[in-house]
Coordinates of C-alpha atoms in Angstrom, one line a residue:
M173 CA 3.5 8.8 -25.4
L174 CA 3.2 5.9 -27.9
G175 CA 5.8 7.5 -30.1
S176 CA 8.2 7.9 -27.2
F177 CA 7.6 4.3 -26.2
S178 CA 8.3 3.1 -29.8
N179 CA 11.6 5.0 -29.8
I180 CA 13.0 2.5 -27.2
F181 CA 12.8 -0.3 -29.8
K182 CA 14.5 1.8 -32.5
I183 CA 17.8 1.7 -30.5
G184 CA 19.5 -1.7 -30.6
D185 CA 21.5 -1.3 -27.4
L186 CA 18.5 0.1 -25.4
R187 CA 16.2 -2.6 -26.9
R188 CA 18.6 -5.3 -25.7
K189 CA 18.7 -3.9 -22.2
V190 CA 14.9 -3.8 -21.9
F191 CA 14.5 -7.4 -23.2
F192 CA 17.3 -8.6 -20.9
T193 CA 15.5 -7.0 -17.9
L194 CA 12.3 -8.6 -18.9
L195 CA 14.0 -12.0 -19.3
M196 CA 15.5 -11.7 -15.8
L197 CA 12.1 -10.9 -14.4
V198 CA 10.7 -14.0 -16.1
V199 CA 13.5 -16.1 -14.4
F200 CA 12.5 -14.5 -11.0
R201 CA 8.8 -15.4 -11.5
I202 CA 9.7 -19.0 -12.5
G203 CA 11.8 -19.3 -9.3
T204 CA 8.9 -18.3 -7.1
H205 CA 7.2 -21.6 -8.1
V206 CA 10.2 -23.9 -7.4
P207 CA 9.4 -25.5 -4.1
V208 CA 11.8 -26.1 -1.2
P209 CA 12.1 -29.8 -0.2
N210 CA 10.4 -31.2 3.0
I211 CA 7.8 -28.5 3.3
N212 CA 4.0 -28.8 3.6
V213 CA 3.0 -25.8 1.6
D214 CA -0.7 -26.2 2.3
L215 CA -0.2 -25.0 5.9
L216 CA 1.2 -21.7 4.7
Q217 CA -1.6 -21.1 2.1
G218 CA -4.2 -20.5 4.7
N219 CA -2.0 -18.5 7.1
T220 CA -3.3 -15.0 7.9
N221 CA -0.3 -13.8 9.9
N222 CA 0.5 -10.1 9.0
F223 CA 4.2 -10.6 8.9
V224 CA 3.8 -13.6 6.6
G225 CA 1.7 -11.4 4.3
L226 CA 4.3 -8.7 4.4
L227 CA 7.2 -11.0 3.4
D228 CA 5.0 -12.6 0.8
T229 CA 4.3 -9.2 -0.7
F230 CA 8.0 -8.4 -1.1
S231 CA 8.8 -11.9 -2.3
G232 CA 6.1 -11.9 -5.0
G233 CA 4.1 -14.7 -3.5
A234 CA 7.2 -16.9 -3.0
L235 CA 6.8 -17.3 0.8
K236 CA 3.3 -18.7 0.6
K237 CA 4.6 -21.3 -1.7
F238 CA 7.8 -21.6 0.4
S239 CA 9.8 -21.6 -2.8
I240 CA 13.6 -21.1 -3.2
F241 CA 13.0 -17.3 -3.3
A242 CA 10.9 -17.4 -0.1
M243 CA 13.1 -14.9 1.8
G244 CA 13.4 -12.5 -1.2
I245 CA 16.1 -10.0 -0.8
M246 CA 15.3 -9.0 2.8
P247 CA 18.7 -10.3 4.1
Y248 CA 20.4 -8.0 1.6
I249 CA 18.3 -5.0 2.9
T250 CA 19.3 -5.9 6.4
A251 CA 23.0 -6.2 5.5
S252 CA 22.8 -2.9 3.7
I253 CA 21.4 -1.2 6.8
I254 CA 24.1 -2.6 9.0
M255 CA 26.9 -1.6 6.5
Q256 CA 25.6 2.0 6.2
L257 CA 25.4 2.3 10.0
L258 CA 28.9 0.9 10.4
S259 CA 30.2 3.3 7.7
M260 CA 29.2 6.3 9.9
D261 CA 32.5 6.5 11.8
V262 CA 31.8 3.3 13.7
V263 CA 34.3 1.1 11.8
P264 CA 37.2 3.2 10.6
K265 CA 38.0 0.9 7.7
F266 CA 34.4 1.1 6.3
T267 CA 34.4 4.9 6.8
Q268 CA 37.6 5.1 4.8
W269 CA 36.1 3.0 2.0
S270 CA 33.0 5.2 1.9
K271 CA 35.3 8.1 1.0
E272 CA 37.3 6.4 -1.7
G273 CA 34.7 6.8 -4.5
E274 CA 33.9 3.9 -6.8
V275 CA 36.7 1.6 -5.5
G276 CA 35.5 2.0 -2.0
R277 CA 31.9 1.4 -3.0
R278 CA 32.9 -1.9 -4.6
K279 CA 34.6 -3.0 -1.4
I280 CA 31.6 -2.1 0.7
A281 CA 29.3 -3.9 -1.9
Q282 CA 31.5 -7.0 -1.6
V283 CA 31.3 -7.1 2.2
T284 CA 27.6 -6.5 2.0
R285 CA 27.3 -9.6 -0.2
Y286 CA 29.1 -11.7 2.3
G287 CA 26.9 -10.3 5.0
T288 CA 23.8 -11.1 3.0
I289 CA 24.9 -14.8 2.8
V290 CA 25.6 -15.0 6.5
L291 CA 22.4 -13.2 7.5
G292 CA 20.4 -15.2 4.9
F293 CA 21.6 -18.5 6.4
I294 CA 20.8 -17.4 10.0
Q295 CA 17.4 -16.0 8.9
S296 CA 16.5 -19.1 6.9
L297 CA 17.2 -21.3 9.9
G298 CA 15.2 -19.1 12.3
M299 CA 12.3 -18.7 9.8
T300 CA 12.1 -22.4 9.1
Y301 CA 12.3 -23.4 12.8
G302 CA 9.9 -20.6 13.9
F303 CA 7.3 -21.3 11.2
N304 CA 7.4 -25.0 12.0
R305 CA 6.9 -24.2 15.7
M306 CA 4.0 -21.8 14.8
M307 CA 2.4 -24.2 12.3
N308 CA 3.1 -27.6 13.5
G309 CA 3.8 -30.0 10.7
L310 CA 5.1 -27.4 8.2
V311 CA 8.5 -29.3 8.0
T312 CA 7.7 -32.9 7.1
D313 CA 11.1 -34.1 8.1
T314 CA 12.3 -32.5 11.4
S315 CA 15.9 -34.0 11.4
W316 CA 18.8 -31.6 11.7
S317 CA 19.9 -32.5 8.1
S318 CA 16.5 -31.5 6.8
F319 CA 16.6 -28.1 8.4
L320 CA 20.2 -27.6 7.1
L321 CA 19.1 -28.5 3.6
I322 CA 16.1 -26.1 3.7
A323 CA 18.4 -23.3 5.1
L324 CA 21.0 -23.9 2.4
T325 CA 18.3 -23.9 -0.3
L326 CA 16.7 -20.6 0.9
T327 CA 20.2 -19.0 1.2
A328 CA 21.1 -20.1 -2.3
G329 CA 17.8 -18.6 -3.5
T330 CA 18.6 -15.3 -1.9
A331 CA 22.1 -15.3 -3.3
F332 CA 20.8 -16.0 -6.8
L333 CA 18.3 -13.2 -6.4
L334 CA 21.1 -10.8 -5.4
W335 CA 23.1 -11.9 -8.5
L336 CA 20.0 -11.5 -10.7
G337 CA 19.5 -7.9 -9.4
E338 CA 23.2 -7.1 -10.1
Q339 CA 22.9 -8.5 -13.6
I340 CA 19.9 -6.3 -14.3
T341 CA 21.8 -3.2 -12.9
E342 CA 24.8 -4.0 -15.1
K343 CA 23.2 -5.2 -18.3
G344 CA 19.6 -4.1 -18.1
I345 CA 17.7 -1.0 -17.2
G346 CA 17.2 0.5 -13.8
N347 CA 18.3 -0.6 -10.3
G348 CA 18.1 -4.4 -10.3
I349 CA 17.2 -4.9 -6.6
S350 CA 14.5 -2.3 -6.7
I351 CA 13.0 -3.7 -9.9
I352 CA 12.9 -7.2 -8.3
I353 CA 11.1 -5.7 -5.3
M354 CA 8.7 -3.9 -7.6
A355 CA 8.1 -7.1 -9.6
G356 CA 7.2 -9.0 -6.4
I357 CA 4.7 -6.3 -5.5
V358 CA 3.1 -6.1 -9.0
A359 CA 2.7 -9.9 -8.9
N360 CA 0.5 -9.6 -5.8
I361 CA -1.8 -6.8 -7.2
P362 CA -4.2 -9.3 -8.9
G363 CA -4.6 -11.1 -5.6
G364 CA -5.4 -7.9 -3.7
I365 CA -7.9 -6.9 -6.3
H366 CA -9.6 -10.3 -6.1
T367 CA -9.8 -10.0 -2.3
I368 CA -11.5 -6.6 -2.5
Y369 CA -13.9 -7.9 -5.1
E370 CA -14.8 -10.9 -3.0
M371 CA -15.4 -8.8 0.0
Q372 CA -17.6 -6.3 -1.8
F373 CA -19.6 -8.5 -4.1
N374 CA -19.5 -12.1 -3.0
N375 CA -20.1 -11.4 0.7
P376 CA -23.7 -12.3 1.8
N377 CA -23.8 -9.2 4.0
S378 CA -22.7 -6.8 1.2
Q379 CA -24.9 -4.7 -1.1
V380 CA -24.0 -4.4 -4.8
F381 CA -24.8 -0.6 -4.9
F382 CA -22.6 0.3 -1.9
G383 CA -20.0 -2.2 -3.2
V384 CA -19.7 -0.3 -6.5
I385 CA -19.5 3.1 -4.6
K386 CA -16.7 1.7 -2.4
I387 CA -14.8 0.4 -5.4
L388 CA -15.1 3.8 -7.1
L389 CA -13.9 5.6 -4.0
I390 CA -11.0 3.3 -3.6
L391 CA -10.0 3.9 -7.3
L392 CA -10.3 7.6 -6.8
A393 CA -8.2 7.5 -3.6
V394 CA -5.5 5.4 -5.4
L395 CA -5.5 7.8 -8.3
L396 CA -5.0 10.8 -6.0
L397 CA -2.3 8.9 -4.1
I398 CA -0.4 8.2 -7.3
V399 CA -0.7 11.9 -8.4
G400 CA 0.5 13.1 -5.0
I401 CA 3.4 10.7 -4.9
I402 CA 4.6 11.7 -8.4
Y403 CA 4.3 15.4 -7.5
M404 CA 6.4 15.0 -4.4
Q405 CA 8.9 12.6 -5.9
Q406 CA 9.6 15.1 -8.8
G407 CA 9.7 18.1 -6.4
L408 CA 13.0 20.1 -6.5
R409 CA 14.5 23.1 -4.8
K410 CA 17.1 24.7 -7.1
I411 CA 19.8 26.6 -5.2
P412 CA 21.5 29.1 -7.6
V413 CA 25.3 28.9 -7.8
Q414 CA 27.5 31.5 -9.5
Y415 CA 31.1 30.6 -10.6
A416 CA 33.7 33.4 -10.5
K417 CA 35.7 34.3 -13.6
R418 CA 39.3 33.2 -13.5
V419 CA 42.1 33.6 -16.1
V420 CA 44.4 30.7 -16.8
G421 CA 47.1 31.6 -19.4
R422 CA 45.2 33.3 -22.2
K423 CA 41.9 31.6 -21.5
M424 CA 39.1 32.7 -19.2
Y425 CA 37.2 30.1 -17.2
G426 CA 34.0 30.3 -15.1
G427 CA 31.5 33.1 -15.0
Q428 CA 28.6 30.9 -15.7
S429 CA 25.5 30.3 -13.5
S430 CA 24.3 26.9 -12.4
H431 CA 22.2 25.4 -9.6
I432 CA 22.2 22.6 -7.0
P433 CA 19.0 20.5 -7.3
L434 CA 17.8 19.4 -3.9
K435 CA 14.9 16.9 -4.0
V436 CA 12.0 17.1 -1.6
N437 CA 12.4 13.4 -1.1
S438 CA 16.0 12.6 -1.7
A439 CA 15.9 9.3 0.1
G440 CA 13.2 7.8 -2.2
V441 CA 11.6 4.6 -0.8
I442 CA 14.6 3.3 1.1
P443 CA 13.4 4.7 4.5
V444 CA 10.1 2.9 4.2
I445 CA 11.7 -0.4 3.3
F446 CA 14.2 -0.1 6.2
A447 CA 11.5 1.0 8.6
V448 CA 9.0 -1.8 7.8
S449 CA 11.8 -4.3 8.0
L450 CA 12.8 -3.3 11.5
V451 CA 9.4 -2.5 13.0
V452 CA 8.0 -6.0 12.4
F453 CA 11.2 -7.8 13.7
P454 CA 10.1 -8.0 17.4
S455 CA 6.6 -9.3 16.5
T456 CA 8.2 -11.8 14.1
I457 CA 10.4 -13.2 16.8
A458 CA 7.6 -13.2 19.4
S459 CA 5.2 -15.0 17.0
F460 CA 7.3 -18.1 17.4
W461 CA 6.4 -18.3 21.2
V462 CA 2.8 -17.0 21.1
K463 CA 0.5 -18.9 23.4
P464 CA -3.1 -19.7 22.5
T465 CA -4.3 -18.3 25.9
G466 CA -3.1 -14.8 25.0
E467 CA -0.9 -14.4 28.0
G468 CA 2.8 -13.7 28.4
I469 CA 5.4 -11.3 27.1
A470 CA 5.6 -12.9 23.7
N471 CA 1.8 -12.3 23.1
W472 CA 2.1 -8.7 24.3
I473 CA 5.1 -8.0 21.9
Y474 CA 3.3 -9.8 19.1
N475 CA 0.1 -7.8 19.5
N476 CA 1.7 -4.3 20.1
F477 CA 4.5 -4.4 17.6
Q478 CA 2.2 -5.1 14.6
V479 CA 2.3 -2.2 12.2
S480 CA -1.5 -1.8 12.5
A481 CA -1.2 -1.5 16.4
P482 CA -0.9 2.0 18.0
L483 CA 2.6 1.3 19.4
G484 CA 3.9 -0.3 16.2
M485 CA 2.4 2.4 14.0
T486 CA 4.1 5.1 16.2
L487 CA 7.4 3.3 16.0
Y488 CA 6.9 2.8 12.2
A489 CA 6.4 6.6 11.7
V490 CA 9.4 7.5 13.9
L491 CA 11.7 5.1 12.0
I492 CA 10.5 6.4 8.6
I493 CA 11.4 10.0 9.7
G494 CA 14.7 9.0 11.2
F495 CA 15.8 6.9 8.2
T496 CA 14.7 9.7 5.8
F497 CA 17.1 12.2 7.5
F498 CA 19.8 9.6 7.9
Y499 CA 19.8 8.4 4.3
T500 CA 19.4 11.9 2.9
F501 CA 22.5 13.2 4.7
V502 CA 24.5 10.1 3.9
Q503 CA 23.8 10.7 0.2
M504 CA 24.2 14.5 0.3
N505 CA 27.0 15.8 2.5
P506 CA 26.6 19.6 2.9
A507 CA 30.2 20.0 4.1
Q508 CA 31.6 18.2 1.1
M509 CA 29.2 20.1 -1.3
A510 CA 30.4 23.5 0.2
E511 CA 34.1 22.5 0.0
N512 CA 33.7 21.3 -3.7
M513 CA 32.0 24.6 -4.5
R514 CA 34.7 26.6 -2.9
K515 CA 37.5 24.7 -4.7
N516 CA 35.8 25.3 -8.1
G517 CA 35.3 29.0 -7.4
G518 CA 31.6 28.8 -6.9
Y519 CA 29.4 30.5 -4.4
I520 CA 25.7 31.0 -3.6
P521 CA 24.7 34.6 -4.3
G522 CA 24.4 36.4 -0.9
I523 CA 26.2 33.6 1.0
R524 CA 29.9 33.6 1.9
P525 CA 31.8 30.5 0.7
G526 CA 32.9 28.0 3.3
T527 CA 31.1 27.5 6.6
N528 CA 28.2 29.9 5.8
T529 CA 27.5 28.0 2.6
E530 CA 27.6 24.7 4.5
V531 CA 25.1 26.1 7.1
Y532 CA 22.8 27.4 4.4
I533 CA 22.8 24.1 2.5
T534 CA 22.2 22.1 5.7
R535 CA 19.3 24.4 6.8
T536 CA 17.7 24.1 3.3
L537 CA 18.2 20.4 3.1
T538 CA 16.8 19.9 6.6
R539 CA 13.6 21.7 5.8
L540 CA 13.1 19.8 2.5
T541 CA 13.9 16.5 4.2
F542 CA 11.4 17.2 7.0
A543 CA 8.7 17.8 4.3
G544 CA 9.8 14.6 2.5
A545 CA 9.8 12.6 5.8
I546 CA 6.2 13.7 6.7
F547 CA 5.1 12.9 3.1
L548 CA 6.6 9.4 3.4
T549 CA 5.0 8.9 6.8
I550 CA 1.5 10.0 5.6
I551 CA 1.7 7.8 2.5
S552 CA 2.8 4.8 4.6
L553 CA 0.0 5.3 7.2
L554 CA -2.8 6.1 4.7
P555 CA -3.7 2.4 4.1
F556 CA -4.7 2.0 7.7
A557 CA -7.3 4.7 7.3
F558 CA -8.5 3.0 4.1
S559 CA -8.8 -0.3 5.9
K560 CA -11.0 1.3 8.6
M561 CA -13.0 3.5 6.2
F562 CA -13.7 0.8 3.5
G563 CA -13.6 -2.3 5.8
L564 CA -10.6 -3.8 4.0
P565 CA -8.6 -6.6 5.7
N566 CA -5.2 -5.8 7.3
T567 CA -3.5 -8.0 4.9
I568 CA -3.4 -5.2 2.3
Y569 CA -2.1 -2.6 4.7
I570 CA 1.1 -2.4 2.8
G571 CA -0.8 -0.9 -0.2
G572 CA 0.4 2.7 0.2
T573 CA 4.0 1.6 0.6
S574 CA 3.6 -0.7 -2.4
I575 CA 2.4 2.2 -4.6
L576 CA 5.3 4.4 -3.3
I577 CA 7.9 1.7 -4.2
M578 CA 6.4 1.1 -7.6
I579 CA 6.2 4.7 -8.6
G580 CA 9.7 5.4 -7.3
V581 CA 11.2 2.5 -9.2
V582 CA 9.3 3.4 -12.4
L583 CA 10.3 7.1 -12.3
D584 CA 14.0 6.1 -11.7
T585 CA 13.9 3.6 -14.6
M586 CA 12.1 6.2 -16.9
K587 CA 14.9 8.7 -16.2
Q588 CA 17.5 6.2 -17.2
I589 CA 15.7 5.4 -20.4
E590 CA 15.1 9.2 -20.9
S591 CA 18.8 9.9 -20.7
Q592 CA 19.7 7.3 -23.3
L593 CA 17.0 8.5 -25.6
I594 CA 18.2 12.1 -25.4
Q595 CA 21.8 11.0 -26.0
R596 CA 20.7 9.6 -29.3
H597 CA 18.5 12.6 -30.2
Y598 CA 15.2 10.9 -29.5
K599 CA 12.3 12.4 -27.8
G600 CA 11.7 10.9 -24.3
F601 CA 8.8 10.5 -21.9
I602 CA 9.3 13.5 -19.5
K603 CA 8.3 16.8 -21.0

């Protein structure tokens, strides 16, 4: 393992990409400490709102400091969801672009960037006004020019993060947006460990012996969780493909065997990010009008649409399953796969080319996706069981999702490094 790791620094191009990625992450971490003007940060530091904790997790602690990166890349995620939905035969122009290959993807990416800026500005205004209403005195200057300045600053921070992610993708290693999300999650791990330690050892009602047992059980559960996630993320179903022999001039082509690799979890962590973004949206809006008396529609929505509430948890699970199927079949089109196979003279042994091949691939992909969706749902809901079992606070309910995102990003980055090492005849990580 150490030898494989040292191979990275023997290749000049790969070494530069790794250092560039690390440098961009340092810039991201510095930005989380640059404050937004006219904000009383002390009010946010003691806030225990679940949604604030969720956004703070994805922003790497930037929200609790109300820094220029307080919104993180959540507006970009929302814009991506909207664009993908509109590309599904809703807007003909977007549907046409989605079928134009790399050129179409660039056009969609450009529109997504514009959508990110618009959504970021709207979200920053709503977030600032709502948080100020929820925590009276958060904004020290409540004039319209002050709110506009704060909104523009937060929007600029999101735009800069989006640019930073694109630079990592282009000049560094891995998917830049995913790496920034992972960096934010990793930055919050020490705080989560400190919280658990304080609860188990510095609590007057806790006993040291049982605290040690709980810590060991938590570590064992996390280890099993990591192993299970890696096992499912790497799981493949290989569909054999045979190519018929054909003669062109004096040369013979085809005749070789190959396979179509279908992953158990083709969608990765995207469904979880999409689902958690949407499920907390109603409670976020309602939190701005919550009454101390506990009465009214806003209080009911706020209490029932939390991810830890039964209704919110059910909606969370349904959205994860739905987004898993949606994203998988957006990425892998069985009809297109069957048509490409037919054009190249390929066929699945025992299956007729054309419609039968499409039906077979669809059926196989549906079964695999169902298993992947159930896996993602279980992983995302496990932290609630841990919270009840070990008496942990709800503020770390995102733990299972965090581990899933981190492992997914690490595996994807490792595969990119692996391919570059193999191209240069170096031994990689994956055996």
